[in-house]
mmCIF file with all atom_site columns, C-alpha atoms in Angstrom:
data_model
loop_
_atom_site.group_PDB
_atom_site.id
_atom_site.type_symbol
_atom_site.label_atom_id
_atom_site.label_alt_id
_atom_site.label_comp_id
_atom_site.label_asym_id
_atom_site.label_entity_id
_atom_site.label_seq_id
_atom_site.pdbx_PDB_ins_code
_atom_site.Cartn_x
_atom_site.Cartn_y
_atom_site.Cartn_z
_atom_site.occupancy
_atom_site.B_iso_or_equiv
_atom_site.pdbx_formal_charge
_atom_site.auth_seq_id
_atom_site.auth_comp_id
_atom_site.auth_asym_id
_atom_site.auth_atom_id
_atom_site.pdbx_PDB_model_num
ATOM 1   C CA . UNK A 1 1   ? -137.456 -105.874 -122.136 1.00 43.00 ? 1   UNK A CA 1
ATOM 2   C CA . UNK A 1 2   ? -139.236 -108.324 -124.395 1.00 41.00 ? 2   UNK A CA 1
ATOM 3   C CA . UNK A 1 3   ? -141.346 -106.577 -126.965 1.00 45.00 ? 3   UNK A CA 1
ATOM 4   C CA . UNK A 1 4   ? -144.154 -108.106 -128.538 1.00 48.00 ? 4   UNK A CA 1
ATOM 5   C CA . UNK A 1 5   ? -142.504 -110.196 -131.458 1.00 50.00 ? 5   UNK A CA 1
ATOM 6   C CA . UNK A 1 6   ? -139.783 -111.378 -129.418 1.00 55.00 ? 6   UNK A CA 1
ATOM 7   C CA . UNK A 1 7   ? -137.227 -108.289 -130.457 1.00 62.00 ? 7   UNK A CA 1
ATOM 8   C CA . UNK A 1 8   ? -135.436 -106.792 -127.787 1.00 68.00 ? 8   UNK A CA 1
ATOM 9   C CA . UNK A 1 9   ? -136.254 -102.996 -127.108 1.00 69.00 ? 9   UNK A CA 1
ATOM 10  C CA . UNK A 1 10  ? -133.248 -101.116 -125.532 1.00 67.00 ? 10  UNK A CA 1
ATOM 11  C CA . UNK A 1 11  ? -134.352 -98.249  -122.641 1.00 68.00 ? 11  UNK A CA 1
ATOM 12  C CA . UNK A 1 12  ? -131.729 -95.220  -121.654 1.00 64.00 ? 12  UNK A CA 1
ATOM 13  C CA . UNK A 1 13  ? -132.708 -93.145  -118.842 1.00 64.00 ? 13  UNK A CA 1
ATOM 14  C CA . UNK A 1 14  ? -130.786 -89.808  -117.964 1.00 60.00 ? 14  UNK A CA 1
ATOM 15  C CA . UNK A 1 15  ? -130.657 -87.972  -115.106 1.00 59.00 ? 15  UNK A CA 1
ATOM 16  C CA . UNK A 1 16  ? -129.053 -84.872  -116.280 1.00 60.00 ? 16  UNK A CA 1
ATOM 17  C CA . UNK A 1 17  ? -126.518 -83.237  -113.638 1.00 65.00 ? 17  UNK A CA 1
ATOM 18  C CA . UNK A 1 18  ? -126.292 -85.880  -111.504 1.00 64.00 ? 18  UNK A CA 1
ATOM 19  C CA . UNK A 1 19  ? -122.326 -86.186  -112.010 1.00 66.00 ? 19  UNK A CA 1
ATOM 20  C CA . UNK A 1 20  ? -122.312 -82.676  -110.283 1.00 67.00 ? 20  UNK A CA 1
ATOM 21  C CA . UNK A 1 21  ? -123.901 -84.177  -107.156 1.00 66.00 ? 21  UNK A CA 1
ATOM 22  C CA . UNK A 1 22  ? -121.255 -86.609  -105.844 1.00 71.00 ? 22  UNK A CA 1
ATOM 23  C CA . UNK A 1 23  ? -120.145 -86.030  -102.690 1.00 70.00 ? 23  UNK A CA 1
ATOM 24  C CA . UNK A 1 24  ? -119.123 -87.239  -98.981  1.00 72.00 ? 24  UNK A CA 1
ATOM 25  C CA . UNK A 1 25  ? -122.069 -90.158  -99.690  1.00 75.00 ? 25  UNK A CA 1
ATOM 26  C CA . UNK A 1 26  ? -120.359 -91.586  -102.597 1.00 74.00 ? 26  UNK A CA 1
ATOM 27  C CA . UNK A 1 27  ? -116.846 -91.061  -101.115 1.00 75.00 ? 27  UNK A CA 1
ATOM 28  C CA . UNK A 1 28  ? -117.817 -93.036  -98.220  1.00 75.00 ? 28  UNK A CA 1
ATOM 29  C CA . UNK A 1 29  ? -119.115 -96.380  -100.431 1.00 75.00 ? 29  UNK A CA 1
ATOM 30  C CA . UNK A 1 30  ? -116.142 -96.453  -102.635 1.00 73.00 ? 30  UNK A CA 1
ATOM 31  C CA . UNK A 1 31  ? -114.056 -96.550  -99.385  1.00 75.00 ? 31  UNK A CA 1
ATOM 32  C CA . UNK A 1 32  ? -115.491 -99.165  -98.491  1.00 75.00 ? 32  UNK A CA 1
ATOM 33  C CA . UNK A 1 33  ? -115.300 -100.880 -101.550 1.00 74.00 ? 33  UNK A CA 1
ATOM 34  C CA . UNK A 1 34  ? -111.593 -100.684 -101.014 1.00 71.00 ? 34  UNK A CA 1
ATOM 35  C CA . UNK A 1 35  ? -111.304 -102.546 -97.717  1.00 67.00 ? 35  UNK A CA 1
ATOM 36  C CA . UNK A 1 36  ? -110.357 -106.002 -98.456  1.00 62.00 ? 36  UNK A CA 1
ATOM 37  C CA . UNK A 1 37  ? -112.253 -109.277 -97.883  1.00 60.00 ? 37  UNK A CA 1
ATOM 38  C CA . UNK A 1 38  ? -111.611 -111.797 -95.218  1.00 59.00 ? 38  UNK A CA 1
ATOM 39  C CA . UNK A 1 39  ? -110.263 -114.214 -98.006  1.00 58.00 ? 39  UNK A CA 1
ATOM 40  C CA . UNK A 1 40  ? -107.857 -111.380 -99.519  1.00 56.00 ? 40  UNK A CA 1
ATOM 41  C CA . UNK A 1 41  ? -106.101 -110.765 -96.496  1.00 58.00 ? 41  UNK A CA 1
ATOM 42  C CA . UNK A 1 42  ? -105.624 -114.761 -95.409  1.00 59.00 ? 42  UNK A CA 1
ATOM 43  C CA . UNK A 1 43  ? -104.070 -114.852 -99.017  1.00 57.00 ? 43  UNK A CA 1
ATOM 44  C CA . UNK A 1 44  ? -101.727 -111.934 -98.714  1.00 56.00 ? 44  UNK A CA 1
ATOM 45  C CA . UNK A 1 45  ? -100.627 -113.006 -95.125  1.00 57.00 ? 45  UNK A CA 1
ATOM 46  C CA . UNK A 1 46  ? -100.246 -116.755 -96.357  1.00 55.00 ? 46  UNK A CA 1
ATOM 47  C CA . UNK A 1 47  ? -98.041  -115.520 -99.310  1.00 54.00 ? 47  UNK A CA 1
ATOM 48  C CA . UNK A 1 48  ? -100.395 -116.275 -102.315 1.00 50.00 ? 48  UNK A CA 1
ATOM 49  C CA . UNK A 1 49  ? -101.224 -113.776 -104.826 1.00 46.00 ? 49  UNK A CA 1
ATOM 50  C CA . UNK A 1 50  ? -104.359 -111.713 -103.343 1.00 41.00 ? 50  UNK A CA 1
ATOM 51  C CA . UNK A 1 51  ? -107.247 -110.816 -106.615 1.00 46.00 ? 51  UNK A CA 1
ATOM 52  C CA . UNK A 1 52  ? -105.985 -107.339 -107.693 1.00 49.00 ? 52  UNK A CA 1
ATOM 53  C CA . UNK A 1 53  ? -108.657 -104.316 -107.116 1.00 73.00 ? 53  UNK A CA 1
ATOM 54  C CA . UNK A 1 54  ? -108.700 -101.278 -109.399 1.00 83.00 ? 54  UNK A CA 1
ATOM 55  C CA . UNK A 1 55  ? -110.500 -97.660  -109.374 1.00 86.00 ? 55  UNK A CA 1
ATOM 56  C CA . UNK A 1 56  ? -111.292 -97.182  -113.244 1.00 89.00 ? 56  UNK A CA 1
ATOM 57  C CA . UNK A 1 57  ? -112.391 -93.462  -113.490 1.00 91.00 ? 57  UNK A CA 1
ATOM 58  C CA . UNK A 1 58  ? -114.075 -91.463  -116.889 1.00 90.00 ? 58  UNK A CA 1
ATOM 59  C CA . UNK A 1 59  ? -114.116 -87.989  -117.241 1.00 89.00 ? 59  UNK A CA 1
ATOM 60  C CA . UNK A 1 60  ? -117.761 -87.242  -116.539 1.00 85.00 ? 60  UNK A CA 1
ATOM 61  C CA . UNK A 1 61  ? -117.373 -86.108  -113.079 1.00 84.00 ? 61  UNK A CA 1
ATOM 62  C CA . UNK A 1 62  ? -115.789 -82.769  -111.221 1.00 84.00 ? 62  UNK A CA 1
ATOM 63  C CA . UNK A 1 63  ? -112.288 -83.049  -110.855 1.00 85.00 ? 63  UNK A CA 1
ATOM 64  C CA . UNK A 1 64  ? -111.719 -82.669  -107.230 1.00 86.00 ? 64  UNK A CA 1
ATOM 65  C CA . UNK A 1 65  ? -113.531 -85.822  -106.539 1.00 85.00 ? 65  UNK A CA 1
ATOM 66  C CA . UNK A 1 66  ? -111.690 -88.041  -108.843 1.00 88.00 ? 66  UNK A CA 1
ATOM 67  C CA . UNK A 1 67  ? -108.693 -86.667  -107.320 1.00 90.00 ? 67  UNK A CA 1
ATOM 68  C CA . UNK A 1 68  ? -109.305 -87.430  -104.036 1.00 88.00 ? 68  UNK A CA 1
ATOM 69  C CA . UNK A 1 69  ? -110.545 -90.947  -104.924 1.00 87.00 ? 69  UNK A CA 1
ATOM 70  C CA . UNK A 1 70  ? -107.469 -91.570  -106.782 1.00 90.00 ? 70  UNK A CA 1
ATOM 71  C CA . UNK A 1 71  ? -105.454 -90.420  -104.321 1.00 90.00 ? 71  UNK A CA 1
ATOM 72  C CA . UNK A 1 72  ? -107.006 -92.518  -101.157 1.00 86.00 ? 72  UNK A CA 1
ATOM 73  C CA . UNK A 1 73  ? -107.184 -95.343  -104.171 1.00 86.00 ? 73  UNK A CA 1
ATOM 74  C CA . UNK A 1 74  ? -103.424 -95.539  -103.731 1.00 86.00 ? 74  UNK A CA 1
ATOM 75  C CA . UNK A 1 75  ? -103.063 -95.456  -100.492 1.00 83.00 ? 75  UNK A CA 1
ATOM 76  C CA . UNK A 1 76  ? -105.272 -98.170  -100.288 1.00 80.00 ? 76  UNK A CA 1
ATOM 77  C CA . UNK A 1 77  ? -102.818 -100.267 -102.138 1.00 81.00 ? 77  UNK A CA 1
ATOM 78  C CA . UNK A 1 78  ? -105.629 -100.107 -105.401 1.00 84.00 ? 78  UNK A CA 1
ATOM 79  C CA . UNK A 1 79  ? -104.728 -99.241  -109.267 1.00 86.00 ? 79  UNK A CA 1
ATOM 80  C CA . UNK A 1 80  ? -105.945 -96.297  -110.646 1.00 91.00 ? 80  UNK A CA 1
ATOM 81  C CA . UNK A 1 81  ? -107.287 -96.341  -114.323 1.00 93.00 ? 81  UNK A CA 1
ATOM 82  C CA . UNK A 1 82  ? -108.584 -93.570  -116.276 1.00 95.00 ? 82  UNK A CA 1
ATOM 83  C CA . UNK A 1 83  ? -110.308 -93.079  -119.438 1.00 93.00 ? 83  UNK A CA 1
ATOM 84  C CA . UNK A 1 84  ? -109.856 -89.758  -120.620 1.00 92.00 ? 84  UNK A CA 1
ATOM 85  C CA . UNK A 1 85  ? -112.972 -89.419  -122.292 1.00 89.00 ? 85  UNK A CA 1
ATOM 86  C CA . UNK A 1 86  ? -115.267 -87.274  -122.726 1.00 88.00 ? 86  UNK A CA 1
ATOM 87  C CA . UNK A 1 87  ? -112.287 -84.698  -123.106 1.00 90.00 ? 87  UNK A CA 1
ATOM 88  C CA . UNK A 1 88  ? -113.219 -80.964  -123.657 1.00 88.00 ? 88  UNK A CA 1
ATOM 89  C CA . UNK A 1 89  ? -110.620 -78.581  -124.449 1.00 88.00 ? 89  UNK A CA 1
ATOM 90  C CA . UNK A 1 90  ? -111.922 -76.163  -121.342 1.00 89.00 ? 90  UNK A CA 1
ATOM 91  C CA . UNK A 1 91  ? -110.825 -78.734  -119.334 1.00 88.00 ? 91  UNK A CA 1
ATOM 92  C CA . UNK A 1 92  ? -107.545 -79.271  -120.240 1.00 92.00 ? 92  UNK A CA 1
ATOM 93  C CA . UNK A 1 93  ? -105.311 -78.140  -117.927 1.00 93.00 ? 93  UNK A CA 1
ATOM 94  C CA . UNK A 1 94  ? -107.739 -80.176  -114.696 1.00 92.00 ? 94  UNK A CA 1
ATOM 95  C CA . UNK A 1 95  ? -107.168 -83.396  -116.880 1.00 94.00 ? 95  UNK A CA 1
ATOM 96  C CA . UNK A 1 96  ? -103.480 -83.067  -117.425 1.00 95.00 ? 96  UNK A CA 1
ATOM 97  C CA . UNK A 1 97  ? -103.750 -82.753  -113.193 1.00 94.00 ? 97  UNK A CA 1
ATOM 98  C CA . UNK A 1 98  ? -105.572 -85.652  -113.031 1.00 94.00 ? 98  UNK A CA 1
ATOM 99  C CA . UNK A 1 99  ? -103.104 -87.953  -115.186 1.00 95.00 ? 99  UNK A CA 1
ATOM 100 C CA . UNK A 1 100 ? -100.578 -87.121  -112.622 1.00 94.00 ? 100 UNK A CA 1
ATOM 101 C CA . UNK A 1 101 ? -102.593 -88.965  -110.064 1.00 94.00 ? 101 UNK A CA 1
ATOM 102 C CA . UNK A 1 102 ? -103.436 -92.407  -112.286 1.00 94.00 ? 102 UNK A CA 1
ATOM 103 C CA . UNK A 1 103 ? -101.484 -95.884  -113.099 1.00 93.00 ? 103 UNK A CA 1
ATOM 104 C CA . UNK A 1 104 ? -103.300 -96.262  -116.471 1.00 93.00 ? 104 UNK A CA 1
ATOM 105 C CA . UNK A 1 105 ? -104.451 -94.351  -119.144 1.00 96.00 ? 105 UNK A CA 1
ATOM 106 C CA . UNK A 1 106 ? -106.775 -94.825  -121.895 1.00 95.00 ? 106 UNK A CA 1
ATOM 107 C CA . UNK A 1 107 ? -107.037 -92.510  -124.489 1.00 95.00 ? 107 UNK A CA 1
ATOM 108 C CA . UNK A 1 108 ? -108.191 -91.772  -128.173 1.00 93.00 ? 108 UNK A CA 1
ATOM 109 C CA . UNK A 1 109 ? -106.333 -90.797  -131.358 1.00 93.00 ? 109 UNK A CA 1
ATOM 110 C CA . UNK A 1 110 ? -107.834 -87.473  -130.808 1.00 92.00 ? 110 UNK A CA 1
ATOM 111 C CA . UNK A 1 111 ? -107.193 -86.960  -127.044 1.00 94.00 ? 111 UNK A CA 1
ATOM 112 C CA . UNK A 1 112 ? -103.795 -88.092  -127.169 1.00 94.00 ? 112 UNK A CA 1
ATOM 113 C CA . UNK A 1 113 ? -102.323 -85.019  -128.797 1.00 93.00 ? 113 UNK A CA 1
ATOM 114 C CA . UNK A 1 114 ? -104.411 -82.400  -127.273 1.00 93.00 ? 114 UNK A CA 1
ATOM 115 C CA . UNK A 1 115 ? -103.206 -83.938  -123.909 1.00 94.00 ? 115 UNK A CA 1
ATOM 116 C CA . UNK A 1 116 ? -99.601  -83.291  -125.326 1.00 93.00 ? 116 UNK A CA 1
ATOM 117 C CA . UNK A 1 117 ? -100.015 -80.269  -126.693 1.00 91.00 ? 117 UNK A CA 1
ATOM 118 C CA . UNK A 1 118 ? -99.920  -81.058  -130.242 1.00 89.00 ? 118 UNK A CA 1
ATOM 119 C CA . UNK A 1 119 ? -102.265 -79.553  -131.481 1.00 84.00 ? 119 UNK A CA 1
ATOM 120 C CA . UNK A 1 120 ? -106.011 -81.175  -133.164 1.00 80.00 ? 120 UNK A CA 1
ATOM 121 C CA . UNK A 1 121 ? -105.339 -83.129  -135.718 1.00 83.00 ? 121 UNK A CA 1
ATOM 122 C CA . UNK A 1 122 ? -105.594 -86.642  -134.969 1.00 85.00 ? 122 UNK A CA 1
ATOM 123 C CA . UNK A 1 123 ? -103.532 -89.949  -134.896 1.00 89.00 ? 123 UNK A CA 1
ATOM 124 C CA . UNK A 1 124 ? -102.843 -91.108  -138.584 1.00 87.00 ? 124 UNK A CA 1
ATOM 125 C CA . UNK A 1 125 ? -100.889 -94.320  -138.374 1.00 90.00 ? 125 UNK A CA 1
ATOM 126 C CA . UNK A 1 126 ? -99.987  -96.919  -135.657 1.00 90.00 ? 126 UNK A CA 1
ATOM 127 C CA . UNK A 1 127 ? -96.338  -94.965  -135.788 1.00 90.00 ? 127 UNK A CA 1
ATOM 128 C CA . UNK A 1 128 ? -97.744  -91.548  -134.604 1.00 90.00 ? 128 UNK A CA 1
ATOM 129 C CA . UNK A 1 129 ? -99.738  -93.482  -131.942 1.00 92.00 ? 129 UNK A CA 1
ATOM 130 C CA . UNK A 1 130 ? -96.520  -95.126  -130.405 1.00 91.00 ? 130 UNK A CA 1
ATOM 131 C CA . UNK A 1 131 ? -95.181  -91.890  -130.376 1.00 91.00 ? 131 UNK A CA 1
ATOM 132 C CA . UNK A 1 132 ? -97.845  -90.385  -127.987 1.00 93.00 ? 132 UNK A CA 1
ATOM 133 C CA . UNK A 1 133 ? -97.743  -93.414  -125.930 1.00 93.00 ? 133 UNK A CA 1
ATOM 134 C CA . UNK A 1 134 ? -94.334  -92.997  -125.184 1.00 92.00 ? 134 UNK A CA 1
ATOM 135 C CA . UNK A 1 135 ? -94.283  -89.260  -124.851 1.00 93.00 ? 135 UNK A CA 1
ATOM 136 C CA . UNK A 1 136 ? -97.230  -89.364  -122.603 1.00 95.00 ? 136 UNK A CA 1
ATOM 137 C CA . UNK A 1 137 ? -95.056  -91.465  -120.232 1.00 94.00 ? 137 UNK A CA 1
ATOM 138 C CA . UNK A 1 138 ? -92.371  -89.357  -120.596 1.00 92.00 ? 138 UNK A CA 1
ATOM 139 C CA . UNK A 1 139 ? -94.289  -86.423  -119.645 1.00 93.00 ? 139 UNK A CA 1
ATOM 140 C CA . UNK A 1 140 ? -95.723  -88.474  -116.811 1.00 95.00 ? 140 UNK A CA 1
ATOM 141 C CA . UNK A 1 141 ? -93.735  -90.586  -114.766 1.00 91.00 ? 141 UNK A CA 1
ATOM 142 C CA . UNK A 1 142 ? -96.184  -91.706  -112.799 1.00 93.00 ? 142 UNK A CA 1
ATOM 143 C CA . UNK A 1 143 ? -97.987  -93.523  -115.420 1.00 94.00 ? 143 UNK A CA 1
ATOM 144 C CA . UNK A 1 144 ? -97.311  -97.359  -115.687 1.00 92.00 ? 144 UNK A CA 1
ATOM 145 C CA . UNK A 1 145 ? -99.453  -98.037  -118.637 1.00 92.00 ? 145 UNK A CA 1
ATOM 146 C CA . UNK A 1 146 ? -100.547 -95.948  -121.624 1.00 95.00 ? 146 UNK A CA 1
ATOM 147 C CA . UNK A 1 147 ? -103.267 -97.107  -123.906 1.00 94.00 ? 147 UNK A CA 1
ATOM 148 C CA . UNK A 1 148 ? -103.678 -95.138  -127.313 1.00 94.00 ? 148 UNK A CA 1
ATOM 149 C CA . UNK A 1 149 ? -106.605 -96.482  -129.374 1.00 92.00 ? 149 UNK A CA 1
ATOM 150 C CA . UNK A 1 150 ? -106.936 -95.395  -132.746 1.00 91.00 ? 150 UNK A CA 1
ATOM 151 C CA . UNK A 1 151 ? -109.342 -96.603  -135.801 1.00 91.00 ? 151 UNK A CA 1
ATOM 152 C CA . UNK A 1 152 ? -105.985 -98.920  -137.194 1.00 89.00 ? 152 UNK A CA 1
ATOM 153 C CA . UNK A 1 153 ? -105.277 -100.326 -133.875 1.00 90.00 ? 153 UNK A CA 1
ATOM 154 C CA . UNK A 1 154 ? -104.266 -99.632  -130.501 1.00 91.00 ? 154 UNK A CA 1
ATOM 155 C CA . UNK A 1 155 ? -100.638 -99.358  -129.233 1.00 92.00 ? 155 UNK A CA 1
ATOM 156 C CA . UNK A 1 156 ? -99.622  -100.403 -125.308 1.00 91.00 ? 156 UNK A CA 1
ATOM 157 C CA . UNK A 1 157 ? -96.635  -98.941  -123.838 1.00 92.00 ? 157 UNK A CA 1
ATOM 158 C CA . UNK A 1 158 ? -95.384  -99.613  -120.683 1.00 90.00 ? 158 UNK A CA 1
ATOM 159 C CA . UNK A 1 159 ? -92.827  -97.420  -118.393 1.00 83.00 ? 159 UNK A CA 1
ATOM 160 C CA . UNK A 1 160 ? -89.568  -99.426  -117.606 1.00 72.00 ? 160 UNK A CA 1
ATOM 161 C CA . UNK A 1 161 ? -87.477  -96.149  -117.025 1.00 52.00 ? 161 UNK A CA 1
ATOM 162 C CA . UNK A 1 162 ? -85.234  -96.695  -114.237 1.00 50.00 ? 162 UNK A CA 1
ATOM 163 C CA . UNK A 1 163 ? -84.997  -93.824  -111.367 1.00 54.00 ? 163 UNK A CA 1
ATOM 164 C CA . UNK A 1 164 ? -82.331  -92.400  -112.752 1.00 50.00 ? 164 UNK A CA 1
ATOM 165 C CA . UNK A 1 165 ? -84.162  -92.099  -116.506 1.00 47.00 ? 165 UNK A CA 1
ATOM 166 C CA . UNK A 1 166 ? -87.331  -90.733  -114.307 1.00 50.00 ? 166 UNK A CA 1
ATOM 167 C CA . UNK A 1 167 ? -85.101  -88.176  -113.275 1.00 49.00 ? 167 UNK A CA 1
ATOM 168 C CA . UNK A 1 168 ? -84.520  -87.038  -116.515 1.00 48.00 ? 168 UNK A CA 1
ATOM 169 C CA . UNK A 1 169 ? -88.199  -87.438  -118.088 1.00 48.00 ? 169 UNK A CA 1
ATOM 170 C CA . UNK A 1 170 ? -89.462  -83.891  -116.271 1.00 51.00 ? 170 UNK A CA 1
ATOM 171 C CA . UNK A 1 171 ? -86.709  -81.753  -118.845 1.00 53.00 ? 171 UNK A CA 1
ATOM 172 C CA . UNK A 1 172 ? -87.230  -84.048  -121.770 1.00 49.00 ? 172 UNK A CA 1
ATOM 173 C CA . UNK A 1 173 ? -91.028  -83.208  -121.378 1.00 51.00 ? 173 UNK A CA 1
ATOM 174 C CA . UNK A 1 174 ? -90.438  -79.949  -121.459 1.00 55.00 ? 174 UNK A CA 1
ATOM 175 C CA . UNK A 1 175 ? -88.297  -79.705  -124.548 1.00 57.00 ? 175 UNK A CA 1
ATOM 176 C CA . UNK A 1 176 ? -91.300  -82.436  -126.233 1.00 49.00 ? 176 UNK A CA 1
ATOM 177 C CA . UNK A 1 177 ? -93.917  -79.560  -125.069 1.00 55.00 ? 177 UNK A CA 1
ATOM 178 C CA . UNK A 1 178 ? -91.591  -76.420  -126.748 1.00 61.00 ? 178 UNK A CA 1
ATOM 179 C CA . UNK A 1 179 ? -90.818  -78.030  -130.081 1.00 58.00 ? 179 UNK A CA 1
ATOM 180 C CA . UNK A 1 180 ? -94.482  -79.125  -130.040 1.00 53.00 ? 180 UNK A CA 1
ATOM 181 C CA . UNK A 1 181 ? -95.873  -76.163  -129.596 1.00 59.00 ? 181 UNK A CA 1
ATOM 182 C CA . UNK A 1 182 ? -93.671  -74.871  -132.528 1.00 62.00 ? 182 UNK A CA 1
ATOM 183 C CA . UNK A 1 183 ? -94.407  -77.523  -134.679 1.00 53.00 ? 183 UNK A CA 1
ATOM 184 C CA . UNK A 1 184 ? -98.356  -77.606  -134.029 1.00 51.00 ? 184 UNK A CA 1
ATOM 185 C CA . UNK A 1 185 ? -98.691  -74.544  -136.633 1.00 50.00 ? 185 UNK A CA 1
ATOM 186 C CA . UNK A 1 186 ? -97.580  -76.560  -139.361 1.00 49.00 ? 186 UNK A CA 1
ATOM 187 C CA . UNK A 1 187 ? -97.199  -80.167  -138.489 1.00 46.00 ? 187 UNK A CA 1
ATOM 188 C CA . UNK A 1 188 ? -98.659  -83.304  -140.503 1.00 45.00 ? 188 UNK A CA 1
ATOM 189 C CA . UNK A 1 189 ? -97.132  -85.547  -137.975 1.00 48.00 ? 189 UNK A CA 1
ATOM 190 C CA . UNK A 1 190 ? -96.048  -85.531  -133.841 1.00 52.00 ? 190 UNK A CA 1
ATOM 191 C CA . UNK A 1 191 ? -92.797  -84.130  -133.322 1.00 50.00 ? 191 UNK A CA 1
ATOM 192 C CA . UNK A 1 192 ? -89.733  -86.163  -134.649 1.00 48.00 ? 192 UNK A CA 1
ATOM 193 C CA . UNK A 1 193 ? -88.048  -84.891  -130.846 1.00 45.00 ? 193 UNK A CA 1
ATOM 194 C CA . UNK A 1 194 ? -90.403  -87.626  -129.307 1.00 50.00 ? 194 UNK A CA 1
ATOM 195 C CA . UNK A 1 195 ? -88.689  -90.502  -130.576 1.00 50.00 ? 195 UNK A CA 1
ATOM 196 C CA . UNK A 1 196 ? -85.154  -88.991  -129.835 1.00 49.00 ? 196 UNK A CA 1
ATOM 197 C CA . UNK A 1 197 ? -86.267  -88.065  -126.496 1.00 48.00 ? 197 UNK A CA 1
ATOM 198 C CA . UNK A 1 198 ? -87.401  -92.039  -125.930 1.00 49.00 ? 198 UNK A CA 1
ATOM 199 C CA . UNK A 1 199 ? -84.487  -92.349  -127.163 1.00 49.00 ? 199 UNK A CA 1
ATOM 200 C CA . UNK A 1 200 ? -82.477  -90.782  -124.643 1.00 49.00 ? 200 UNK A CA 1
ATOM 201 C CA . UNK A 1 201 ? -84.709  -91.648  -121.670 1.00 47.00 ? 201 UNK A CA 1
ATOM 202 C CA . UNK A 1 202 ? -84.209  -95.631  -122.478 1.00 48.00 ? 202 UNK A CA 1
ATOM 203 C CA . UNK A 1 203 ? -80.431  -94.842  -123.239 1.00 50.00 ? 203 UNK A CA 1
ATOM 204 C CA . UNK A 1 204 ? -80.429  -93.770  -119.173 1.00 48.00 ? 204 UNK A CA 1
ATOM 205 C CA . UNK A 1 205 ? -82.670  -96.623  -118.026 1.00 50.00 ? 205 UNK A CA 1
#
């Protein structure tokens, strides 16, 4: 809104608990928000590249929802995003379930680690950030595209494992999540097993 000497006056309005509310209402609009338009399908069945639709979803609502939207998001051929922010540590364990139903993830130099299991302590340097990036896809297969942001920069990391690396990436998570957890206690950095386990992943690709 204008104010009165031209300056621009900014208005937030909150309606507290209305996250909690969504339901069978909301479902039902962001189906059809997935059905494609007349245009997209002439351009799929002609052959030509069709606009791409995706479900970006934030951590502000229950998780059985954003579940089943990510889930009927796929089958509807869409890309599911998520930004996994705000992230609480009492809802740790329901995240890490959600990240196995996403294509992308965002995260922070803070929830990076938790999500891993290493502990608090942030990101420091662009280094520990790739390392995150490509453990997170490690630990998650599923994931396509990993995001970390960090106050220095942002790394991208992209899965190119082939099936046979996949394979592998469920035991190499596991050993990244042990020697974490041991190294959490006393660590300054993310565990040095992350870049040999890349390491060995890529060596099977």
């Amino acid at each position: 809104a204008e104010g009165r000497e031209g300056g621009r006056e900014k208005v937030s309005v909150a309606c507290d608990g209305a996250n909690n509310l969504v339901g069978e209402r909301e479902m039902a609009e962001l189906r059809r928000l997935y059905r494609p338009t007349a245009s997209q399908r002439w351009a799929r069945l002609a052959g030509k590249e069709a606009a791409h639709s995706a479900l970006l979803l934030q951590l502000e609502l229950p998780l059985e929802p954003m579940v089943v939207a990510a889930d009927e998001a796929h089958a509807a051929g869409v890309h599911v995003c998520l930004r996994a922010s705000p992230l609480n540590d009492s809802r740790l364990s329901e995240v890490r379930e959600l990240v196995g139903h996403v294509d992308v993830l965002f995260v922070g130099e803070s929830e990076a680690p938790r999500l891993l299991s290493w502990g608090s302590s942030g990101l420091a340097t662009l280094d520990e950030a790739g390392l995150a990036a490509d453990s997170l896809l490690l630990r998650w297969p599923n994931l396509s595209t990993v995001l970390v942001n960090t106050r220095i920069g942002c790394v991208l990391a992209q899965q190119r494992l082939s099936p046979t690396a996949q394979a592998t990436a469920g035991s190499i998570a596991g050993r990244l999540r042990r020697e974490a957890g041991r190294r959490s206690r006393s660590r300054t950095s993310p565990p040095a097993a992350a870049s040999a386990a890349a390491s060995s992943a890529a060596a099977a690709a």
